[in-house]
Short mmCIF file of C-alpha atoms and ligand atoms in Angstrom, two decimals:
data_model
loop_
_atom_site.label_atom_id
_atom_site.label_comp_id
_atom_site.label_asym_id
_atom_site.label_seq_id
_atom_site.Cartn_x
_atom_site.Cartn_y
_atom_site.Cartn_z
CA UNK A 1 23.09 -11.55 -43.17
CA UNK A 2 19.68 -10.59 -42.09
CA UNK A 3 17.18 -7.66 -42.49
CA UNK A 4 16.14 -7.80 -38.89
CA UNK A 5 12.02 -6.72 -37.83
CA UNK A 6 11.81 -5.65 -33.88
CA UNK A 7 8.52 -5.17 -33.16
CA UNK A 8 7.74 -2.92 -30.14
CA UNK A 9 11.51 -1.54 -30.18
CA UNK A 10 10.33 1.91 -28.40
CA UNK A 11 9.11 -0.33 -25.16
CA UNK A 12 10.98 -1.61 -22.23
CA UNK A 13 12.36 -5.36 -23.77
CA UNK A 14 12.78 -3.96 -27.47
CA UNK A 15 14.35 -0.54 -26.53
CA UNK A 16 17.03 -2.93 -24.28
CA UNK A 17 17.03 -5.61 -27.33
CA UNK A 18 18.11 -3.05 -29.63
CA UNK A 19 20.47 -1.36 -27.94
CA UNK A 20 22.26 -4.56 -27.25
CA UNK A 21 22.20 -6.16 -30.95
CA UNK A 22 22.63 -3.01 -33.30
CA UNK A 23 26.26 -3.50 -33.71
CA UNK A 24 26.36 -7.43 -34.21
CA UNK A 25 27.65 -8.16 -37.52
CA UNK A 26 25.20 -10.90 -39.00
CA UNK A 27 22.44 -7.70 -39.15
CA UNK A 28 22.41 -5.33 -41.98
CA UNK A 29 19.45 -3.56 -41.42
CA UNK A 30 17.23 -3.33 -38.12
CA UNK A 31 14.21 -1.77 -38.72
CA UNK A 32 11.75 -1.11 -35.35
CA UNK A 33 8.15 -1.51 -35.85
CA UNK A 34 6.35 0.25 -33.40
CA UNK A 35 3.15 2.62 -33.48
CA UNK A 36 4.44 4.27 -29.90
CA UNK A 37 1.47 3.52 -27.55
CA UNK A 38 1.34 5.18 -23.70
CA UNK A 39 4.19 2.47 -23.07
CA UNK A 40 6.53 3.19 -26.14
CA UNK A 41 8.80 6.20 -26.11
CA UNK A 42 11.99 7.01 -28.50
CA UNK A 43 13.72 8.30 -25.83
CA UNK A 44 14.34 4.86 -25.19
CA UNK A 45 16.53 4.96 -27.94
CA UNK A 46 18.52 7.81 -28.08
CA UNK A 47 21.57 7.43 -29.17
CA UNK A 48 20.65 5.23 -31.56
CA UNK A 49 17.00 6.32 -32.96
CA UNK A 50 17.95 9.45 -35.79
CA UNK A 51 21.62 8.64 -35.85
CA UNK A 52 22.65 4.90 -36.28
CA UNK A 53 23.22 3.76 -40.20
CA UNK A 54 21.59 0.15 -39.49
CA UNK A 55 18.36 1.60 -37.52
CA UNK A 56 15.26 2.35 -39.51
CA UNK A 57 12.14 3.34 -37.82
CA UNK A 58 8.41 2.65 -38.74
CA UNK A 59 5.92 4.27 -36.48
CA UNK A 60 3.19 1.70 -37.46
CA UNK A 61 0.01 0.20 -35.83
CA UNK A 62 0.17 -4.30 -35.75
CA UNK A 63 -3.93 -3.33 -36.01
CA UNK A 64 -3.65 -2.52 -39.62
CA UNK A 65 -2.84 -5.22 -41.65
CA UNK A 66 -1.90 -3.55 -45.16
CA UNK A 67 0.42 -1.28 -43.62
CA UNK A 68 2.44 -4.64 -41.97
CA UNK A 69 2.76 -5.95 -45.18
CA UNK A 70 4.48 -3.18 -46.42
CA UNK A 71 6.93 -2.87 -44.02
CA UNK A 72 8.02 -6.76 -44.60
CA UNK A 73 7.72 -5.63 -47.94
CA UNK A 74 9.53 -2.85 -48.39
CA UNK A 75 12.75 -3.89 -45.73
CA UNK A 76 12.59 -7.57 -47.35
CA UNK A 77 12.58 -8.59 -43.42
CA UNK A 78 14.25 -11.79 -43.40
CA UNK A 79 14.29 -12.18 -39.84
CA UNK A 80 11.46 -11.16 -36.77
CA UNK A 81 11.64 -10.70 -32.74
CA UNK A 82 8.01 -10.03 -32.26
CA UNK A 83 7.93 -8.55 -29.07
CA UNK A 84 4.95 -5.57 -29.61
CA UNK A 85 2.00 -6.11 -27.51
CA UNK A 86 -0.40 -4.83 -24.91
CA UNK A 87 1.59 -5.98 -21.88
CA UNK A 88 0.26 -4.64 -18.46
CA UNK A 89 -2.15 -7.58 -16.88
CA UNK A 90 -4.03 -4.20 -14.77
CA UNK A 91 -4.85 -2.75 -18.06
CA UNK A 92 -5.95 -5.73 -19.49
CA UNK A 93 -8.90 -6.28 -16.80
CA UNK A 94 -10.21 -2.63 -16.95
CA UNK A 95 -10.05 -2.95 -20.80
CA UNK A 96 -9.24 -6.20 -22.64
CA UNK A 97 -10.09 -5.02 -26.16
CA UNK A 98 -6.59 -3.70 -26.88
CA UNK A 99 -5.08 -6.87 -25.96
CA UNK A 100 -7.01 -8.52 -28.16
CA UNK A 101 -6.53 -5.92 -30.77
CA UNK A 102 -2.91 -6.14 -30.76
CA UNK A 103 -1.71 -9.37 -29.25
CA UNK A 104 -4.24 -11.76 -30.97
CA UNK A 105 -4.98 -9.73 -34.35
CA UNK A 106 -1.36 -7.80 -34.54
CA UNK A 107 0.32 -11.00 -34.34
CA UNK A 108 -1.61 -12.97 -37.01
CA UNK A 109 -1.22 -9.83 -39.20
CA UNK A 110 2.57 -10.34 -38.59
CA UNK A 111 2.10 -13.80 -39.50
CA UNK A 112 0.60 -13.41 -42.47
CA UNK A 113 2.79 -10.56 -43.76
CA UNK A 114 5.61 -13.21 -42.85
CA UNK A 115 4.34 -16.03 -44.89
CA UNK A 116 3.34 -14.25 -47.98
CA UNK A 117 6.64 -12.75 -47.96
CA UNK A 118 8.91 -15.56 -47.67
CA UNK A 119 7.04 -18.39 -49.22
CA UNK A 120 6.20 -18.36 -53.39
CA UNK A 121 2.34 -18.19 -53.68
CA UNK A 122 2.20 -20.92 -55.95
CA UNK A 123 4.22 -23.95 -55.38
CA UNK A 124 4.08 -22.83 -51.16
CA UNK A 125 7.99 -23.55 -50.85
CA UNK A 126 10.35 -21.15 -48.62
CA UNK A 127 12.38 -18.69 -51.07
CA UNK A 128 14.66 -17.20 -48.57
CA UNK A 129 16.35 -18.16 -45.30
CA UNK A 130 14.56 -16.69 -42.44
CA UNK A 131 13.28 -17.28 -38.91
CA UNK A 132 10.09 -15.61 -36.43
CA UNK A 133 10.34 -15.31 -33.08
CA UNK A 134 7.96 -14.88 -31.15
CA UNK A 135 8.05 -13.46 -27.77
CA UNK A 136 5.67 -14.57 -25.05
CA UNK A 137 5.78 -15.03 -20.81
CA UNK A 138 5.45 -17.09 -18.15
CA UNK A 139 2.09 -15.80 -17.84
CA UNK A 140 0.32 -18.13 -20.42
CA UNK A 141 1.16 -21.05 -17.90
CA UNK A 142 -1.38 -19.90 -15.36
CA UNK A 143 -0.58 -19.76 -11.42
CA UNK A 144 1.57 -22.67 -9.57
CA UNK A 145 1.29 -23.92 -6.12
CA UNK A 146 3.71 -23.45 -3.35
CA UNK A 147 5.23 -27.21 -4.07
CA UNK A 148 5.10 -27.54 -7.13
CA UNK A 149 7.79 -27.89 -9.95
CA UNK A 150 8.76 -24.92 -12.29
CA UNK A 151 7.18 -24.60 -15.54
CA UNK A 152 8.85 -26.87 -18.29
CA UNK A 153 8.38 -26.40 -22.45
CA UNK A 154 5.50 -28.95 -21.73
CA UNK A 155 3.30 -27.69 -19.32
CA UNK A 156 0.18 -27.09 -20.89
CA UNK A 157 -0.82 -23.16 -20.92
CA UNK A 158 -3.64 -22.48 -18.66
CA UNK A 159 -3.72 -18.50 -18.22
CA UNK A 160 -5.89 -16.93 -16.21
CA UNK A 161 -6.03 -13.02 -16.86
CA UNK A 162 -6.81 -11.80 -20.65
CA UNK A 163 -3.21 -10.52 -21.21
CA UNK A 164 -2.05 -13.51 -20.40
CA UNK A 165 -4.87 -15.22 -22.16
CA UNK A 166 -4.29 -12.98 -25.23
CA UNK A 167 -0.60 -14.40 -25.40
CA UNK A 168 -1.31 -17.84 -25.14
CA UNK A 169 -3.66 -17.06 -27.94
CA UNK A 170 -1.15 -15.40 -30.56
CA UNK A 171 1.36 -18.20 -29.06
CA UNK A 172 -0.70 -21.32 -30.25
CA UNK A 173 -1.57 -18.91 -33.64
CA UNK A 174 2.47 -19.35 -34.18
CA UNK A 175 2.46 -22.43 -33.63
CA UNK A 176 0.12 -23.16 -35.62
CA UNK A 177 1.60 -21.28 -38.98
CA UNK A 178 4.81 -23.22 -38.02
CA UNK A 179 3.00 -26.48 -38.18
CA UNK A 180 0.78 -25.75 -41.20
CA UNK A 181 2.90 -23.84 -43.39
CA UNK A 182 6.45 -24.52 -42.49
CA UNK A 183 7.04 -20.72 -40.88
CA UNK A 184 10.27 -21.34 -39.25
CA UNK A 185 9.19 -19.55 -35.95
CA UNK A 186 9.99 -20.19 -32.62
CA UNK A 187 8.80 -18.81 -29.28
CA UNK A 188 10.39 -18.10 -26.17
CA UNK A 189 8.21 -17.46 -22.76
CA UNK A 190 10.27 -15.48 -20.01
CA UNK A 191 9.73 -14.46 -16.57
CA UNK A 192 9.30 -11.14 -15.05
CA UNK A 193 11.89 -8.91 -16.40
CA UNK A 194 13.19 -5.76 -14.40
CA UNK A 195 16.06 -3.30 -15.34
CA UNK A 196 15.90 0.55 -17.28
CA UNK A 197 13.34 1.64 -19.61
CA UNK A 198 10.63 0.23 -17.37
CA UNK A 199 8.09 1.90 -18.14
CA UNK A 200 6.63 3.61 -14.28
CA UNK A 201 3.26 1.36 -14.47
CA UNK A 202 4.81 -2.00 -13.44
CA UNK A 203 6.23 -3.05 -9.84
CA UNK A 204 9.41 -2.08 -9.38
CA UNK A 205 9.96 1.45 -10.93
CA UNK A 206 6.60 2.26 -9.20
CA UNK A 207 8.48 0.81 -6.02
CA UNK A 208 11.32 3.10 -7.06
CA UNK A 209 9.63 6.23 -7.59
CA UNK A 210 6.94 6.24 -4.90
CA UNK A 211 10.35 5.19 -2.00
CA UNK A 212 12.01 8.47 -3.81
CA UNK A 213 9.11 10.20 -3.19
CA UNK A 214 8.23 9.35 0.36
CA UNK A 215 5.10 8.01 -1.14
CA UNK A 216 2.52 4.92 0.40
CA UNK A 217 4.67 1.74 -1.77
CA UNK A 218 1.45 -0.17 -2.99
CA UNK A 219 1.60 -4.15 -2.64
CA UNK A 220 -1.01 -6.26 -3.63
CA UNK A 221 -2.82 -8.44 -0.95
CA UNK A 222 -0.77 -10.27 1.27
CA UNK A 223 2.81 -9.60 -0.32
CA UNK A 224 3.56 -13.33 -0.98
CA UNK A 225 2.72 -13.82 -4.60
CA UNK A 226 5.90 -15.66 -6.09
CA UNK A 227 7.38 -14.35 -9.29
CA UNK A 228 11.02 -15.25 -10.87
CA UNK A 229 12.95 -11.94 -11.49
CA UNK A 230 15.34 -11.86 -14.70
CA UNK A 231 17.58 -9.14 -15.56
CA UNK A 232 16.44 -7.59 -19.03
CA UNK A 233 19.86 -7.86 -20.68
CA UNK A 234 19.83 -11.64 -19.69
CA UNK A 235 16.59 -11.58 -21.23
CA UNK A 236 17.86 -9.99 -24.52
CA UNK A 237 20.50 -12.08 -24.65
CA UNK A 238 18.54 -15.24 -25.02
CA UNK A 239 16.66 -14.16 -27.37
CA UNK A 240 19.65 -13.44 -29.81
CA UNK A 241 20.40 -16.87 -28.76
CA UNK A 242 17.27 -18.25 -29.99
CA UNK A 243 17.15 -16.46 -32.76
CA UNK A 244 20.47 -17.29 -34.15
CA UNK A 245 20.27 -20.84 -32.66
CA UNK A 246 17.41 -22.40 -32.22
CA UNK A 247 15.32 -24.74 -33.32
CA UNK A 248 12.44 -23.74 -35.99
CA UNK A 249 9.10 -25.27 -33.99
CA UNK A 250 10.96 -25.01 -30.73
CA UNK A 251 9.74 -23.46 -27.88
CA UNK A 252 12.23 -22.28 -25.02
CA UNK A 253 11.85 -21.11 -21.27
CA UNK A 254 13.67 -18.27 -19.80
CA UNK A 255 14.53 -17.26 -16.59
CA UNK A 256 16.36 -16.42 -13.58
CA UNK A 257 16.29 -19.14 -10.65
CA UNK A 258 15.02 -15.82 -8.87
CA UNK A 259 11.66 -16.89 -7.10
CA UNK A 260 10.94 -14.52 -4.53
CA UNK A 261 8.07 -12.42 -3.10
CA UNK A 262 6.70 -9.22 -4.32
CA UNK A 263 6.93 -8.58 -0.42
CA UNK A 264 10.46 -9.55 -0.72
CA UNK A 265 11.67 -7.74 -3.69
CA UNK A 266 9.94 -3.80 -2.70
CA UNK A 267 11.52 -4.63 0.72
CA UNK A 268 15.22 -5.18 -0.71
CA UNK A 269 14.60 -1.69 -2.88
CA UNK A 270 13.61 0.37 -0.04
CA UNK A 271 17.29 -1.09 1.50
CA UNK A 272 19.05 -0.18 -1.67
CA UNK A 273 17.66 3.65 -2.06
CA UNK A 274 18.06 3.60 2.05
CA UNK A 275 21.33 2.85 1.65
CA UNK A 276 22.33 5.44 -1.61
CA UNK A 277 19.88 8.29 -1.18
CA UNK A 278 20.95 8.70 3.34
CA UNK A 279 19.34 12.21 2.75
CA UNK A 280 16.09 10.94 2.26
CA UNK A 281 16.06 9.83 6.02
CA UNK A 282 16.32 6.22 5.88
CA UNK A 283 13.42 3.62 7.27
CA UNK A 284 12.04 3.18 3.85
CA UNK A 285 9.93 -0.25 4.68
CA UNK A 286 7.57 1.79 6.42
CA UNK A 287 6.25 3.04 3.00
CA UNK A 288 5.22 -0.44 2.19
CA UNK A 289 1.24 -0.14 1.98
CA UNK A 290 -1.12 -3.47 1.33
CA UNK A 291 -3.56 -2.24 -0.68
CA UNK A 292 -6.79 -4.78 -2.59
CA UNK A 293 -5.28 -7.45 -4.12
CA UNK A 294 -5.84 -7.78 -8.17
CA UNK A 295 -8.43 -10.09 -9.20
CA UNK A 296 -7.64 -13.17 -10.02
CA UNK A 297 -4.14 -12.52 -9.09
CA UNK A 298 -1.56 -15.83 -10.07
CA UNK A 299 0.06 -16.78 -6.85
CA UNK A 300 2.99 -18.53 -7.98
CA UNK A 301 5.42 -18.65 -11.14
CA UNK A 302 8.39 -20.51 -11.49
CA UNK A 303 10.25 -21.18 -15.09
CA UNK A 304 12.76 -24.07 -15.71
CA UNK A 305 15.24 -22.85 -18.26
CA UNK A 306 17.00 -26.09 -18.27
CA UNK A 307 16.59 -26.71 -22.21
CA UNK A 308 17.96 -23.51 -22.89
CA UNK A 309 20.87 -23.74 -21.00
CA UNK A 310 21.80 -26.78 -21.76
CA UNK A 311 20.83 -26.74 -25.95
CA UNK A 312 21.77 -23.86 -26.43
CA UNK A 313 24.46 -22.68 -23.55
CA UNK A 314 22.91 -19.71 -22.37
CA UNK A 315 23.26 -18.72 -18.32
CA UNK A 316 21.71 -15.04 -16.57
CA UNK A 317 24.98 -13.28 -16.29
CA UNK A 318 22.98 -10.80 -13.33
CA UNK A 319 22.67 -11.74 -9.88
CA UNK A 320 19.17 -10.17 -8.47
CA UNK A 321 21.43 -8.47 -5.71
CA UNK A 322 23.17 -6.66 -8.40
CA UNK A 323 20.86 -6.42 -11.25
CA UNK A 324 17.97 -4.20 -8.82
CA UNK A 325 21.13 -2.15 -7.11
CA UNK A 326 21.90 -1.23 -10.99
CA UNK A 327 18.57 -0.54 -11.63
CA UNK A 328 17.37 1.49 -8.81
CA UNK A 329 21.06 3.46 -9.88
CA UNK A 330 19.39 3.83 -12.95
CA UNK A 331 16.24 5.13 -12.25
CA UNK A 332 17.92 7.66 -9.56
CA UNK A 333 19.76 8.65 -12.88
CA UNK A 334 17.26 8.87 -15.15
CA UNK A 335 14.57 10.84 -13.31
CA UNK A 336 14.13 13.57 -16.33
CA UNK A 337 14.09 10.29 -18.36
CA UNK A 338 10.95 9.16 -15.86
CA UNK A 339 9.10 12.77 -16.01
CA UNK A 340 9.49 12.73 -19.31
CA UNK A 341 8.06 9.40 -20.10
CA UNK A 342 5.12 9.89 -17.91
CA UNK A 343 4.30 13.38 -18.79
CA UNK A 344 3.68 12.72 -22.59
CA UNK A 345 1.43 9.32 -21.51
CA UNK A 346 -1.69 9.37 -23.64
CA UNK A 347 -3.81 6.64 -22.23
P1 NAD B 401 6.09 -2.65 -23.19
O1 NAD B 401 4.66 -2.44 -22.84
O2 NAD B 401 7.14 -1.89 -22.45
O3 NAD B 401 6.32 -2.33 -24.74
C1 NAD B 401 5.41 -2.72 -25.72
C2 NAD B 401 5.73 -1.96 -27.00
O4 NAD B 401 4.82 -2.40 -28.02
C3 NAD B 401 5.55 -0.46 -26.87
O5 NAD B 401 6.66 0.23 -27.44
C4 NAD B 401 4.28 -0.16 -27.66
O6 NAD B 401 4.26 1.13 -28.24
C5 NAD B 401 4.31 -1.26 -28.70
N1 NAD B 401 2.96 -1.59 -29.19
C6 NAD B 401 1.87 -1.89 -28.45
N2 NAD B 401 0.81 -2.09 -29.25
C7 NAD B 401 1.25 -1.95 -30.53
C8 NAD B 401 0.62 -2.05 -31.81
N3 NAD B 401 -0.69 -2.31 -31.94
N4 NAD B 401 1.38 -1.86 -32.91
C9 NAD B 401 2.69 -1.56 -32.81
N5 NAD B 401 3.34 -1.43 -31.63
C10 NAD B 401 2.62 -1.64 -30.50
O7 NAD B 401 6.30 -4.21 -23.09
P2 NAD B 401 7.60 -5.03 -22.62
O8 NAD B 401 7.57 -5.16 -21.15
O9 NAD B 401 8.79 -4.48 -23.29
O10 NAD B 401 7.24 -6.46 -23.22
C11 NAD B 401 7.57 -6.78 -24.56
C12 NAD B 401 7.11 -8.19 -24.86
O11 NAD B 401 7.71 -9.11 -23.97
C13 NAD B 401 5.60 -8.38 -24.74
O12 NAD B 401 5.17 -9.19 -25.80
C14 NAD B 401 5.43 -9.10 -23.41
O13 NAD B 401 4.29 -9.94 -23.43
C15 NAD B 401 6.71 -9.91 -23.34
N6 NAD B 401 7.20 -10.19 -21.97
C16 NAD B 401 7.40 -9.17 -21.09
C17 NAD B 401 7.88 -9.46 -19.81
C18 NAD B 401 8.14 -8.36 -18.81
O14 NAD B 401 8.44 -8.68 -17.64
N7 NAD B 401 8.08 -7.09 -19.18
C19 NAD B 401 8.14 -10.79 -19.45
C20 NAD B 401 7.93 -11.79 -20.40
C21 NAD B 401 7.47 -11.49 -21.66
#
């Protein structure tokens, strides 16, 4: 049984991650860490947040350390997904100090809290079954060219924007308390997720909402930078997977086989919203607008989730086709969800 820690449970991934997990029976308790940034909202959860016995929420900040401790503390976590963090590579070139803040800092704090909890001060041995996962990207790998293979467990991380160089940092930080002191963590580095709870900063709900509103669809530079698109429940899933069966010190891959375009992708939503909103007159591709390309923008990422698959069994169960046709249903749902989301944003 296990006193499960979520970090960033009120953001896109964790909201998804809990939603899907609550109910399976090796959990007795999940508690969600989270100090609700701009990008976390308990809306996310409803449903679940204020009314489910397991669920236990702690509105506090990975920046301060004592308060980390108690919450390990105080649940007697036995198991992490660490999955709070600064997360939106625009925000982290106008301002990197909250990446750093959070993703570097917040994650050793969560180390630390981890270790002191679950190992006896004085003879260093583990007292109680456990296991920290850490949840990092594709991102840390740096940008690929056209030809070249898919990222493997052993290409060496090379990032190249300070989110992404923020993760690699708290990445080799578990590593390293898994090598020194035995933490039984593992980490996991995905592709690009899409599917609800997106918050409306990232591609494709800002595709979504600016089609819906007959607004200029922004693309960055030429439209051909490659990413590999995973549905967020396929996402969740492996983590559960590598949570409840993977290998302490291992590090795992996920993703979708789904390399396509940015170009690509906003073209296939303005089809989709073409085709189920007729009233809004059709001919959505002429929205698409090219507009100054991000610096230092990765051209290409591609993740080989062969080890995964084949130590541990786990497949995408979403085509793209029908994962973005669900999710721009979704979003064409959930537009009081959006306004109210973006209306209480506080950075
Ligand atoms: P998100 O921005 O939607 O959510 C992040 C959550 O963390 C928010 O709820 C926020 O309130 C919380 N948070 C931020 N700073 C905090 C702090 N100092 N203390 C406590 N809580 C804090 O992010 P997401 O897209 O759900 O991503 C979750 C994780 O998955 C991140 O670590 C990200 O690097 C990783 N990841 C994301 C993707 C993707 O495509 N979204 C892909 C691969 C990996």
């Amino acid at each position: 049984m296990m006193n499960l820690l979520i970090t960033g449970g009120a953001g896109f991934i964790g909201s998804n991650l809990i939603r899907q997990v609550i109910d399976e029976p090796e959990i007795s308790k999940l508690v969600n860490l989270d100090c609700l940034t701009y990008a976390g909202h308990l809306a996310n959860l409803e449903g679940i947040h204020g009314s489910h016995p397991r669920y236990f929420f702690e509105q506090v900040d990975l920046r301060h350390q004592e308060e980390v401790i108690r919450v390990i503390r105080q649940h007697d976590i036995t198991h992490v997904i660490h999955l709070a963090a600064e997360s939106h590579v625009d925000r982290s070139i106008a301002g990197p100090d909250d990446f750093i803040a959070t993703n570097i800092n917040g994650t050793f704090h969560l180390l630390e809290a981890c270790r002191s909890h679950w190992f006896n001060p004085e003879t260093s041995i583990q007292m109680r079954a456990s296991r920290f996962l850490h949840v990092s990207t594709d991102e840390v790998f740096g940008s690929l060219s056209p030809d070249a293979p898919a990222f493997t467990e052993a290409t060496p991380c090379a990032p190249n924007s300070p989110y992404s160089a923020s993760k690699a940092a708290s990445d080799m930080l578990v590593r390293s308390y898994h090598h020194t002191y035995g933490l039984p963590a593992m980490i996991t580095r995905c592709s690009n997720n899409y599917g609800p709870y997106q918050f409306p900063e990232k591609l494709i709900p800002v595709a979504i909402q600016s089609i819906l509103y007959r607004q200029p669809v922004p693309v960055y530079g030429d439209g051909m930078n490659v990413r590999d698109w995973l549905h967020v429940g396929d996402h969740c899933e492996a983590l559960w997977t590598v949570l409840t069966q993977g290998t302490p010190g291992g590090t795992y891959n996920i993703g979708g086989c789904n390399e396509h375009a940015n170009l690509y992708l906003v073209q296939q939503l303005c089809d989709i919203v073409d085709e189920l909103q007729p009233a809004l007159g059709g001919n959505s591709r002429a929205l698409l607008s090219f507009v100054a390309d991000r610096p230092g923008h990765d051209r290409r990422y591609a993740i080989d989730a062969t080890k995964l698959s084949f130590e541990l069994g786990w497949k995408p169960a979403h085509t793209l086709e029908a994962g973005l046709r669900e999710t721009v249903n979704w979003y064409l749902e959930h537009q009081d969800w959006v306004k109210a989301v973006t209306s209480s944003q506080r950075s």
